[in-house]
Amino acid sequence: MARTPFFLSKRLVRFAVLVVIFLFIIMNLGSQTKKVDDIKNTGDLNKASGTGTDNVDGVDKIAVLKTVASAASVMAESQKNNAQAPIVAGTSPEIVQPKPELTQKEKADAVEASINRMNPSDTVSFINQFQGVKGTRPKACFVTLVRNSELHGLVDSIRLVEKRFNAQFKYDWIFLNDEPFTLEFKDTIQREVSSTVKFGLIPTEHWSYPDYIDQTKAAKAREAMAHIIYGTSESYRHMCRYQSGFFWRHPLLDDYDWYWRVEPDIKLYCDINYDVFQWMQDHDKVYGFTITIHEYVDTIKTLWKTSMDFFTENPNYLAKNNLMKFLSDDNGKTYNLCHFWSNFEIANLNLWRSPAYKAYFDYLDHSGGFFYERWGDAPVHSIAAALILPQDKLHYFSDIGYHHVPYDNCPLDPVVYKNNNCDCDQGNDFTFQNYACGKEYFEAAGLQKPPGWEKYRD
Ligand SMILES: Nc1nc2c(ncn2[C@@H]2O[C@H](COP(=O)(O)OP(=O)(O)OP(=O)(O)O)[C@@H](O)[C@H]2O)c(=O)[nH]1
Ligand SMILES: [Mg+2]
């Protein structure tokens, strides 16, 4: 019987297959370790996903997070197993697969925990992962939470935003509602907006009581707050909690990095002849506002204490050079009630998506103050933005003439006022009035107040 030549023998084929499998495993382990190393050393999600930071425009953040999820779970798992010994990149025995029974929530928590460990204090680095290239058009939209019944007030707002800004810049506009929008609402809006319009229904789990809230206690708290504006309103509380912790989680927002919040019945008093989103991006800003104001103390009795408890437990989230001086006159002991009025915001969504803000919101939410008191999204956003960002990331749009009942931001600079065709009363500008916090902001941020600002105090 003829012998099979050695190069055709089954043994050789088996041997060759084994060699190929072995090489494949070695190469795979190497690249996994490199990804973990990249994330750990730089906190750079783009690098980890194999996408250069220059190519951010094409990055699907959800995909990026999913890509790092397994590597991050590996890190989290490894660190849990050996709290004393930090992970050393390149040591393959540390690489273990995540347990298959991990839920989505546990995986997301592991990602966050890992990101925190990578770069514990630096929310700006987190935001920069997604930053567009300077000089290019940002991924930005308007966002409006609104009820069907507010259609007419909303049309008034849209007409002014279109006339003063969006007819030129054409950014998408997203409308969100806890109830389905009516056909009439959608048709009317579509006729008014010059750019792409999207309508979103809020998921029930973002607009309802979490299981850790005692609803009987919440109902009693509402009754006891009849003397406070919106004190007895249940929907107002859901709204404030939604604006604080959820609007940026709506899937329609996933495609964007920037938003401009617009409410019904607001006014824009001046032309805006430049792309404000691109200006924010190109100047490395994160949070922009027009009006500052003091909060009603009765609505937020325990907000400051709860916030300080959070930052005491998580000091790594406090930015160096933060704006504590805007919020507190005694270095954090007490709250002076100053905040940015959040009915207008031009800001980076990744601030709210950051581990620091998510942890802060979660902490507040579990304490129950959105329901047992009447915490507004304005002080919540403001305390976070002022403390987890360095102060040079915030921007006061002194040139945007803006009105939300009953206050105005009317540009005081005569050149801005004239060149931008403003039609407001400068004598009515709220910025430096006593009930506003313009003085506190300018002083905390080290900005020079405009000449004659004192005459607005009374
Ligand atoms: N879909 C929906 N939107 C709401 C609800 N309550 C408020 N909003 C929207 O949330 C935003 C803030 O609500 P406002 O009622 O303006 O709250 P506010 O600015 O504190 O109070 P005002 O001084 O009355 O304007 C607005 O865009 C409203 O249209 C609600 O129950 N459902
Ligand atoms: Mg309003």
Short mmCIF file of C-alpha atoms and ligand atoms in Angstrom, two decimals:
data_model
loop_
_atom_site.label_atom_id
_atom_site.label_comp_id
_atom_site.label_asym_id
_atom_site.label_seq_id
_atom_site.Cartn_x
_atom_site.Cartn_y
_atom_site.Cartn_z
CA MET A 1 0.00 0.00 0.00
CA ALA A 2 1.39 3.44 -1.02
CA ARG A 3 2.25 5.73 1.93
CA THR A 4 0.64 9.21 1.92
CA PRO A 5 3.45 11.75 1.45
CA PHE A 6 4.26 13.55 4.76
CA PHE A 7 3.13 17.00 3.42
CA LEU A 8 -0.36 15.55 2.80
CA SER A 9 -0.64 13.60 6.04
CA LYS A 10 -3.53 14.27 8.47
CA ARG A 11 -1.01 14.82 11.25
CA LEU A 12 0.62 17.67 9.39
CA VAL A 13 -2.72 19.28 8.55
CA ARG A 14 -3.77 19.05 12.21
CA PHE A 15 -0.42 20.51 13.26
CA ALA A 16 -0.77 23.42 10.80
CA VAL A 17 -4.30 24.21 11.99
CA LEU A 18 -3.11 24.23 15.60
CA VAL A 19 -0.26 26.61 14.74
CA VAL A 20 -2.69 29.01 13.01
CA ILE A 21 -5.11 28.97 15.98
CA PHE A 22 -2.23 29.54 18.40
CA LEU A 23 -0.93 32.52 16.38
CA PHE A 24 -4.45 33.98 16.16
CA ILE A 25 -4.92 33.80 19.94
CA ILE A 26 -1.54 35.44 20.61
CA MET A 27 -2.25 38.30 18.16
CA ASN A 28 -5.73 38.87 19.59
CA LEU A 29 -4.47 39.04 23.15
CA GLY A 30 -1.88 41.60 22.04
CA SER A 31 -4.44 43.90 20.47
CA GLN A 32 -6.86 43.60 23.45
CA THR A 33 -4.06 44.54 25.79
CA LYS A 34 -3.15 47.50 23.57
CA LYS A 35 -6.76 48.76 23.70
CA VAL A 36 -6.86 48.51 27.49
CA ASP A 37 -3.49 50.24 27.59
CA ASP A 38 -4.69 53.07 25.33
CA ILE A 39 -7.80 53.67 27.41
CA LYS A 40 -5.95 53.45 30.68
CA ASN A 41 -3.13 55.77 29.72
CA THR A 42 -5.01 58.38 27.76
CA GLY A 43 -8.69 57.95 28.54
CA ASP A 44 -9.06 58.22 24.78
CA LEU A 45 -12.19 56.43 23.64
CA ASN A 46 -11.48 57.21 20.00
CA LYS A 47 -8.08 55.60 20.20
CA ALA A 48 -9.58 52.61 21.90
CA SER A 49 -12.08 52.21 19.11
CA GLY A 50 -9.40 52.67 16.51
CA THR A 51 -10.69 56.09 15.49
CA GLY A 52 -8.39 59.10 15.44
CA THR A 53 -9.49 62.20 17.28
CA ASP A 54 -9.29 64.07 13.98
CA ASN A 55 -12.09 61.96 12.67
CA VAL A 56 -14.58 62.61 15.39
CA ASP A 57 -17.33 63.65 13.00
CA GLY A 58 -17.80 60.08 11.87
CA VAL A 59 -17.78 58.58 15.34
CA ASP A 60 -20.92 56.97 16.65
CA LYS A 61 -20.52 57.51 20.37
CA ILE A 62 -22.75 54.61 21.28
CA ALA A 63 -20.64 52.34 19.11
CA VAL A 64 -17.49 53.71 20.70
CA LEU A 65 -18.83 53.09 24.16
CA LYS A 66 -19.89 49.61 23.18
CA THR A 67 -16.42 48.98 21.79
CA VAL A 68 -14.74 50.00 25.00
CA ALA A 69 -17.34 48.25 27.10
CA SER A 70 -15.65 44.89 26.96
CA ALA A 71 -12.19 46.30 27.58
CA ALA A 72 -13.53 48.44 30.39
CA SER A 73 -15.37 45.50 31.96
CA VAL A 74 -12.11 43.63 31.84
CA MET A 75 -10.40 46.44 33.69
CA ALA A 76 -13.21 46.74 36.21
CA GLU A 77 -13.29 43.01 36.79
CA SER A 78 -9.54 42.84 37.14
CA GLN A 79 -9.42 45.69 39.58
CA LYS A 80 -12.24 44.19 41.63
CA ASN A 81 -10.36 40.92 41.86
CA ASN A 82 -7.14 42.58 42.90
CA ALA A 83 -7.81 45.91 44.51
CA GLN A 84 -4.21 46.28 45.72
CA ALA A 85 -2.45 45.61 42.44
CA PRO A 86 -3.19 48.03 39.62
CA ILE A 87 -3.61 46.60 36.16
CA VAL A 88 -0.35 46.52 34.27
CA ALA A 89 -1.01 46.78 30.59
CA GLY A 90 0.53 43.98 28.62
CA THR A 91 0.23 41.36 31.35
CA SER A 92 -2.15 38.97 29.70
CA PRO A 93 -3.14 37.01 32.83
CA GLU A 94 -5.04 40.14 33.94
CA ILE A 95 -7.27 39.91 30.86
CA VAL A 96 -10.38 37.98 31.79
CA GLN A 97 -13.63 37.89 29.89
CA PRO A 98 -16.63 39.66 31.47
CA LYS A 99 -19.05 37.34 33.19
CA PRO A 100 -21.83 36.47 30.76
CA GLU A 101 -24.51 37.17 33.36
CA LEU A 102 -23.65 40.91 33.58
CA THR A 103 -26.71 43.01 32.84
CA GLN A 104 -26.58 46.02 30.50
CA LYS A 105 -26.71 48.30 33.52
CA GLU A 106 -23.79 46.52 35.20
CA LYS A 107 -21.78 46.78 32.00
CA ALA A 108 -22.54 50.49 31.70
CA ASP A 109 -21.55 50.95 35.37
CA ALA A 110 -18.31 49.09 34.73
CA VAL A 111 -17.51 51.36 31.79
CA GLU A 112 -18.12 54.40 33.90
CA ALA A 113 -16.14 53.06 36.80
CA SER A 114 -13.26 52.35 34.46
CA ILE A 115 -13.39 55.76 32.84
CA ASN A 116 -13.34 57.31 36.30
CA ARG A 117 -10.31 55.31 37.24
CA MET A 118 -8.54 56.27 34.02
CA ASN A 119 -8.86 59.96 34.54
CA PRO A 120 -10.69 60.51 37.75
CA SER A 121 -11.00 64.28 37.87
CA ASP A 122 -11.01 65.35 34.31
CA THR A 123 -14.45 65.93 32.87
CA VAL A 124 -12.90 68.16 30.22
CA SER A 125 -10.87 65.20 28.88
CA PHE A 126 -14.07 63.19 28.69
CA ILE A 127 -15.79 65.94 26.71
CA ASN A 128 -12.79 66.40 24.45
CA GLN A 129 -13.05 62.79 23.27
CA PHE A 130 -15.93 63.90 21.11
CA GLN A 131 -14.82 67.41 20.24
CA GLY A 132 -15.16 68.35 16.58
CA VAL A 133 -12.29 69.75 14.58
CA LYS A 134 -11.93 73.48 15.04
CA GLY A 135 -13.27 75.46 12.09
CA THR A 136 -15.76 72.76 11.11
CA ARG A 137 -19.48 72.73 11.64
CA PRO A 138 -20.40 71.09 14.96
CA LYS A 139 -23.03 68.41 15.39
CA ALA A 140 -25.61 70.65 16.99
CA CYS A 141 -29.36 71.03 17.35
CA PHE A 142 -32.03 73.02 19.07
CA VAL A 143 -33.94 71.11 21.71
CA THR A 144 -37.37 72.00 22.99
CA LEU A 145 -39.39 70.16 25.61
CA VAL A 146 -42.96 71.23 25.09
CA ARG A 147 -46.64 70.34 25.47
CA ASN A 148 -49.14 70.31 22.61
CA SER A 149 -51.01 73.08 24.37
CA GLU A 150 -48.01 75.42 24.07
CA LEU A 151 -47.98 75.45 20.28
CA HIS A 152 -48.70 79.14 19.83
CA GLY A 153 -46.08 80.33 22.29
CA LEU A 154 -43.65 77.98 20.64
CA VAL A 155 -44.35 79.32 17.16
CA ASP A 156 -43.55 82.81 18.46
CA SER A 157 -40.20 81.54 19.78
CA ILE A 158 -39.40 79.69 16.57
CA ARG A 159 -40.13 82.70 14.37
CA LEU A 160 -37.63 84.80 16.30
CA VAL A 161 -34.95 82.11 16.41
CA GLU A 162 -35.37 81.59 12.67
CA LYS A 163 -35.32 85.30 11.87
CA ARG A 164 -32.36 86.15 14.11
CA PHE A 165 -30.21 83.02 13.61
CA ASN A 166 -31.44 79.83 12.06
CA ALA A 167 -32.52 81.05 8.65
CA GLN A 168 -28.80 81.50 8.11
CA PHE A 169 -27.34 78.50 9.96
CA LYS A 170 -29.97 75.77 9.56
CA TYR A 171 -29.43 73.58 12.57
CA ASP A 172 -31.78 70.66 13.22
CA TRP A 173 -34.54 71.11 15.76
CA ILE A 174 -35.69 68.38 18.16
CA PHE A 175 -39.02 68.56 19.95
CA LEU A 176 -39.69 66.31 22.94
CA ASN A 177 -42.91 65.58 24.77
CA ASP A 178 -44.11 63.17 27.46
CA GLU A 179 -47.28 62.72 25.35
CA PRO A 180 -47.50 62.10 21.60
CA PHE A 181 -47.43 65.28 19.53
CA THR A 182 -50.64 65.96 17.65
CA LEU A 183 -50.72 66.13 13.87
CA GLU A 184 -51.63 69.79 14.06
CA PHE A 185 -48.60 70.44 16.26
CA LYS A 186 -46.23 68.63 13.93
CA ASP A 187 -47.60 70.18 10.74
CA THR A 188 -47.45 73.68 12.17
CA ILE A 189 -43.91 73.29 13.46
CA GLN A 190 -42.69 71.78 10.23
CA ARG A 191 -43.92 74.84 8.38
CA GLU A 192 -42.12 77.23 10.75
CA VAL A 193 -38.69 75.61 10.99
CA SER A 194 -36.33 76.06 8.04
CA SER A 195 -34.18 73.03 8.86
CA THR A 196 -34.68 69.34 9.69
CA VAL A 197 -37.26 68.73 12.41
CA LYS A 198 -37.50 65.65 14.64
CA PHE A 199 -40.26 64.79 17.12
CA GLY A 200 -39.58 62.50 20.06
CA LEU A 201 -41.75 60.82 22.65
CA ILE A 202 -40.18 60.63 26.10
CA PRO A 203 -39.85 57.07 27.40
CA THR A 204 -42.05 56.49 30.46
CA GLU A 205 -39.08 55.45 32.58
CA HIS A 206 -37.63 58.95 32.13
CA TRP A 207 -40.84 60.65 33.24
CA SER A 208 -42.13 58.66 36.21
CA TYR A 209 -41.28 57.83 39.79
CA PRO A 210 -38.21 55.69 40.34
CA ASP A 211 -38.83 52.84 42.79
CA TYR A 212 -36.73 54.51 45.49
CA ILE A 213 -39.22 57.40 45.76
CA ASP A 214 -41.97 57.22 48.37
CA GLN A 215 -44.94 58.62 46.45
CA THR A 216 -47.05 59.24 49.58
CA LYS A 217 -44.25 61.34 51.03
CA ALA A 218 -43.96 63.17 47.68
CA ALA A 219 -47.72 63.94 47.65
CA LYS A 220 -47.54 65.31 51.21
CA ALA A 221 -44.55 67.46 50.27
CA ARG A 222 -46.51 68.95 47.36
CA GLU A 223 -49.43 69.84 49.62
CA ALA A 224 -47.08 71.60 52.01
CA MET A 225 -45.63 73.74 49.22
CA ALA A 226 -48.81 75.47 48.08
CA HIS A 227 -47.25 78.88 48.82
CA ILE A 228 -44.43 78.28 46.31
CA ILE A 229 -44.70 78.75 42.55
CA TYR A 230 -45.40 75.32 40.99
CA GLY A 231 -45.15 73.97 44.56
CA THR A 232 -48.15 71.67 44.19
CA SER A 233 -47.38 70.60 40.63
CA GLU A 234 -46.43 67.00 40.02
CA SER A 235 -45.70 67.49 36.29
CA TYR A 236 -43.38 70.42 37.00
CA ARG A 237 -41.28 68.12 39.17
CA HIS A 238 -41.11 65.46 36.44
CA MET A 239 -40.15 68.22 34.01
CA CYS A 240 -37.32 69.51 36.21
CA ARG A 241 -36.02 66.01 36.82
CA TYR A 242 -36.22 65.28 33.09
CA GLN A 243 -34.30 68.42 32.14
CA SER A 244 -31.72 67.59 34.79
CA GLY A 245 -31.11 63.96 34.11
CA PHE A 246 -32.73 62.71 30.95
CA PHE A 247 -33.24 65.02 27.97
CA TRP A 248 -29.68 64.32 26.86
CA ARG A 249 -30.36 60.57 27.04
CA HIS A 250 -33.16 60.73 24.49
CA PRO A 251 -32.04 58.65 21.48
CA LEU A 252 -32.75 61.57 19.14
CA LEU A 253 -29.97 63.48 20.89
CA ASP A 254 -27.42 60.73 20.29
CA ASP A 255 -26.42 62.24 16.96
CA TYR A 256 -25.38 65.56 18.46
CA ASP A 257 -22.69 67.08 20.64
CA TRP A 258 -24.24 70.51 21.15
CA TYR A 259 -27.69 71.87 21.90
CA TRP A 260 -29.45 75.16 22.29
CA ARG A 261 -32.47 74.95 24.59
CA VAL A 262 -35.46 76.96 23.46
CA GLU A 263 -38.74 77.35 25.34
CA PRO A 264 -42.13 78.64 24.20
CA ASP A 265 -42.70 82.39 24.58
CA ILE A 266 -39.08 83.48 24.64
CA LYS A 267 -37.72 86.37 22.59
CA LEU A 268 -34.48 87.00 20.74
CA TYR A 269 -33.89 90.73 20.56
CA CYS A 270 -30.83 90.91 18.29
CA ASP A 271 -29.44 89.33 15.15
CA ILE A 272 -26.88 86.64 15.74
CA ASN A 273 -24.57 86.82 12.76
CA TYR A 274 -22.14 84.08 13.69
CA ASP A 275 -22.47 80.37 14.32
CA VAL A 276 -22.74 80.21 18.12
CA PHE A 277 -22.18 76.45 18.21
CA GLN A 278 -19.01 76.71 16.21
CA TRP A 279 -17.89 79.63 18.33
CA MET A 280 -18.33 77.46 21.46
CA GLN A 281 -16.46 74.61 19.86
CA ASP A 282 -13.63 76.74 18.45
CA HIS A 283 -13.12 78.55 21.76
CA ASP A 284 -13.16 75.36 23.84
CA LYS A 285 -16.27 76.38 25.74
CA VAL A 286 -18.74 73.90 27.23
CA TYR A 287 -21.64 75.78 28.82
CA GLY A 288 -23.13 79.09 27.63
CA PHE A 289 -25.85 81.19 29.28
CA THR A 290 -27.53 84.60 29.05
CA ILE A 291 -29.26 85.20 32.39
CA THR A 292 -28.21 84.52 35.96
CA ILE A 293 -30.60 84.68 38.89
CA HIS A 294 -31.16 83.74 42.54
CA GLU A 295 -33.26 80.63 43.28
CA TYR A 296 -36.28 80.55 45.65
CA VAL A 297 -34.71 79.07 48.74
CA ASP A 298 -37.86 77.13 49.69
CA THR A 299 -37.61 74.98 46.56
CA ILE A 300 -34.12 73.68 47.28
CA LYS A 301 -33.77 73.45 51.03
CA THR A 302 -31.39 70.48 50.97
CA LEU A 303 -29.90 70.77 47.47
CA TRP A 304 -26.70 72.45 48.57
CA LYS A 305 -26.04 70.06 51.45
CA THR A 306 -26.73 67.07 49.21
CA SER A 307 -24.42 68.49 46.54
CA MET A 308 -21.63 69.13 49.02
CA ASP A 309 -22.05 65.62 50.43
CA PHE A 310 -21.59 64.32 46.90
CA PHE A 311 -18.45 66.35 46.24
CA THR A 312 -17.05 65.47 49.66
CA GLU A 313 -17.47 61.81 48.82
CA ASN A 314 -16.19 62.37 45.26
CA PRO A 315 -13.59 65.13 45.46
CA ASN A 316 -12.02 63.87 42.24
CA TYR A 317 -14.94 65.35 40.28
CA LEU A 318 -14.27 68.91 41.42
CA ALA A 319 -12.41 70.86 38.76
CA LYS A 320 -9.40 72.94 39.62
CA ASN A 321 -10.21 76.62 38.99
CA ASN A 322 -13.91 75.96 39.32
CA LEU A 323 -16.52 78.66 39.88
CA MET A 324 -17.31 77.95 43.53
CA LYS A 325 -17.11 81.69 44.15
CA PHE A 326 -20.13 82.17 41.89
CA LEU A 327 -22.19 79.77 44.03
CA SER A 328 -20.96 80.45 47.51
CA ASP A 329 -19.72 83.46 49.43
CA ASP A 330 -18.04 81.34 52.10
CA ASN A 331 -16.13 78.80 50.05
CA GLY A 332 -18.84 76.19 49.92
CA LYS A 333 -20.32 76.32 53.43
CA THR A 334 -23.56 77.88 52.21
CA TYR A 335 -25.24 78.43 48.84
CA ASN A 336 -25.84 82.02 47.76
CA LEU A 337 -28.67 80.74 45.46
CA CYS A 338 -26.97 81.99 42.26
CA HIS A 339 -27.49 79.95 39.12
CA PHE A 340 -27.65 80.16 35.35
CA TRP A 341 -31.23 80.37 34.11
CA SER A 342 -31.53 77.14 32.18
CA ASN A 343 -34.48 78.10 29.96
CA PHE A 344 -31.65 79.31 27.70
CA GLU A 345 -28.59 77.09 27.34
CA ILE A 346 -26.10 76.64 24.54
CA ALA A 347 -24.00 73.79 25.78
CA ASN A 348 -22.11 70.61 25.09
CA LEU A 349 -24.22 67.48 25.64
CA ASN A 350 -21.12 65.57 26.65
CA LEU A 351 -21.00 67.57 29.87
CA TRP A 352 -24.20 65.82 30.98
CA ARG A 353 -23.02 62.50 29.56
CA SER A 354 -19.81 62.69 31.57
CA PRO A 355 -19.20 60.26 34.44
CA ALA A 356 -19.02 63.19 36.86
CA TYR A 357 -22.42 64.62 35.96
CA LYS A 358 -24.13 61.25 35.72
CA ALA A 359 -22.85 60.31 39.16
CA TYR A 360 -23.92 63.70 40.52
CA PHE A 361 -27.42 63.44 39.06
CA ASP A 362 -27.78 59.88 40.30
CA TYR A 363 -26.79 60.95 43.79
CA LEU A 364 -29.28 63.83 43.79
CA ASP A 365 -32.02 61.65 42.35
CA HIS A 366 -31.59 58.99 45.01
CA SER A 367 -31.82 61.62 47.73
CA GLY A 368 -35.36 62.38 46.52
CA GLY A 369 -35.21 66.20 46.36
CA PHE A 370 -36.76 66.42 42.90
CA PHE A 371 -39.97 65.07 44.45
CA TYR A 372 -39.78 65.78 48.20
CA GLU A 373 -38.75 69.37 47.53
CA ARG A 374 -38.97 71.06 44.14
CA TRP A 375 -35.45 71.15 42.83
CA GLY A 376 -35.17 72.99 39.53
CA ASP A 377 -32.94 71.88 36.70
CA ALA A 378 -31.40 75.36 36.64
CA PRO A 379 -29.61 75.16 40.01
CA VAL A 380 -28.77 71.50 39.38
CA HIS A 381 -27.16 72.22 36.00
CA SER A 382 -25.49 75.31 37.39
CA ILE A 383 -23.94 73.71 40.46
CA ALA A 384 -22.58 70.93 38.28
CA ALA A 385 -21.26 73.16 35.49
CA ALA A 386 -19.69 75.56 37.96
CA LEU A 387 -17.95 72.84 39.96
CA ILE A 388 -16.98 70.07 37.56
CA LEU A 389 -15.70 72.44 34.87
CA PRO A 390 -12.85 74.91 35.06
CA GLN A 391 -14.31 78.41 34.95
CA ASP A 392 -12.91 79.24 31.50
CA LYS A 393 -15.25 76.59 30.01
CA LEU A 394 -18.29 78.73 30.78
CA HIS A 395 -19.42 81.62 28.64
CA TYR A 396 -21.79 84.51 29.19
CA PHE A 397 -23.41 85.52 25.88
CA SER A 398 -23.61 89.25 26.60
CA ASP A 399 -24.32 89.82 22.89
CA ILE A 400 -27.47 87.65 22.69
CA GLY A 401 -30.56 89.72 23.39
CA TYR A 402 -32.88 87.30 25.19
CA HIS A 403 -36.16 87.37 27.07
CA HIS A 404 -37.93 84.81 29.21
CA VAL A 405 -40.73 86.21 31.32
CA PRO A 406 -40.06 88.45 33.17
CA TYR A 407 -36.36 89.20 32.56
CA ASP A 408 -34.21 90.53 29.72
CA ASN A 409 -30.63 90.12 28.67
CA CYS A 410 -30.19 93.25 26.56
CA PRO A 411 -26.67 93.93 25.22
CA LEU A 412 -25.17 96.93 26.99
CA ASP A 413 -22.32 97.37 24.51
CA PRO A 414 -23.48 100.16 22.15
CA VAL A 415 -21.63 98.69 19.17
CA VAL A 416 -23.18 95.25 19.63
CA TYR A 417 -26.60 96.82 20.19
CA LYS A 418 -26.43 98.82 16.95
CA ASN A 419 -24.67 96.31 14.68
CA ASN A 420 -26.97 93.45 15.65
CA ASN A 421 -30.18 95.42 15.22
CA CYS A 422 -31.29 94.93 18.82
CA ASP A 423 -34.77 96.01 19.78
CA CYS A 424 -34.71 95.78 23.57
CA ASP A 425 -34.50 98.40 26.30
CA GLN A 426 -30.97 98.51 27.73
CA GLY A 427 -32.36 100.15 30.86
CA ASN A 428 -34.25 96.92 31.45
CA ASP A 429 -31.19 94.67 31.29
CA PHE A 430 -31.29 92.21 34.17
CA THR A 431 -27.60 91.29 34.31
CA PHE A 432 -26.54 93.60 37.13
CA GLN A 433 -29.83 93.97 38.96
CA ASN A 434 -29.81 92.83 42.58
CA TYR A 435 -31.91 89.75 42.01
CA ALA A 436 -29.61 88.64 39.19
CA CYS A 437 -26.15 87.17 39.75
CA GLY A 438 -24.21 89.03 37.05
CA LYS A 439 -22.11 90.81 39.64
CA GLU A 440 -21.28 87.51 41.34
CA TYR A 441 -20.44 85.88 37.99
CA PHE A 442 -18.20 88.66 36.73
CA GLU A 443 -16.35 88.79 40.03
CA ALA A 444 -15.98 85.01 40.36
CA ALA A 445 -14.76 84.68 36.77
CA GLY A 446 -12.41 87.65 37.05
CA LEU A 447 -14.20 89.58 34.29
CA GLN A 448 -14.36 93.33 34.04
CA LYS A 449 -17.86 94.69 34.56
CA PRO A 450 -19.05 97.17 31.91
CA PRO A 451 -18.91 100.88 32.68
CA GLY A 452 -21.96 102.09 34.60
CA TRP A 453 -23.03 98.61 35.77
CA GLU A 454 -23.80 99.97 39.27
CA LYS A 455 -26.75 102.00 38.04
CA TYR A 456 -28.69 98.76 37.43
CA ARG A 457 -28.47 97.62 41.06
CA ASP A 458 -31.80 99.02 42.22
N1 LIG B 1 -44.01 67.95 27.42
C1 LIG B 1 -44.05 68.69 28.53
N2 LIG B 1 -43.31 69.80 28.59
C2 LIG B 1 -43.36 70.55 29.72
C3 LIG B 1 -44.17 70.18 30.83
N3 LIG B 1 -44.01 71.13 31.78
C4 LIG B 1 -43.16 72.03 31.27
N4 LIG B 1 -42.75 71.70 30.04
C5 LIG B 1 -41.79 72.39 29.18
O1 LIG B 1 -40.59 72.49 29.93
C6 LIG B 1 -40.03 73.77 29.78
C7 LIG B 1 -39.97 74.46 31.12
O2 LIG B 1 -41.28 74.61 31.63
P1 LIG B 1 -41.84 76.03 32.09
O3 LIG B 1 -43.27 75.84 32.44
O4 LIG B 1 -41.50 77.04 31.08
O5 LIG B 1 -41.02 76.25 33.41
P2 LIG B 1 -40.35 77.57 33.93
O6 LIG B 1 -39.55 78.21 32.83
O7 LIG B 1 -39.66 77.23 35.18
O8 LIG B 1 -41.60 78.42 34.31
P3 LIG B 1 -42.25 79.69 33.57
O9 LIG B 1 -41.70 80.84 34.30
O10 LIG B 1 -43.72 79.47 33.74
O11 LIG B 1 -41.83 79.66 32.12
C8 LIG B 1 -40.86 74.50 28.76
O12 LIG B 1 -40.26 74.32 27.49
C9 LIG B 1 -42.19 73.80 28.82
O13 LIG B 1 -42.82 73.84 27.58
C10 LIG B 1 -44.94 68.98 30.74
O14 LIG B 1 -45.64 68.57 31.66
N5 LIG B 1 -44.83 68.27 29.57
MG MG B 2 -40.31 78.78 31.01
#
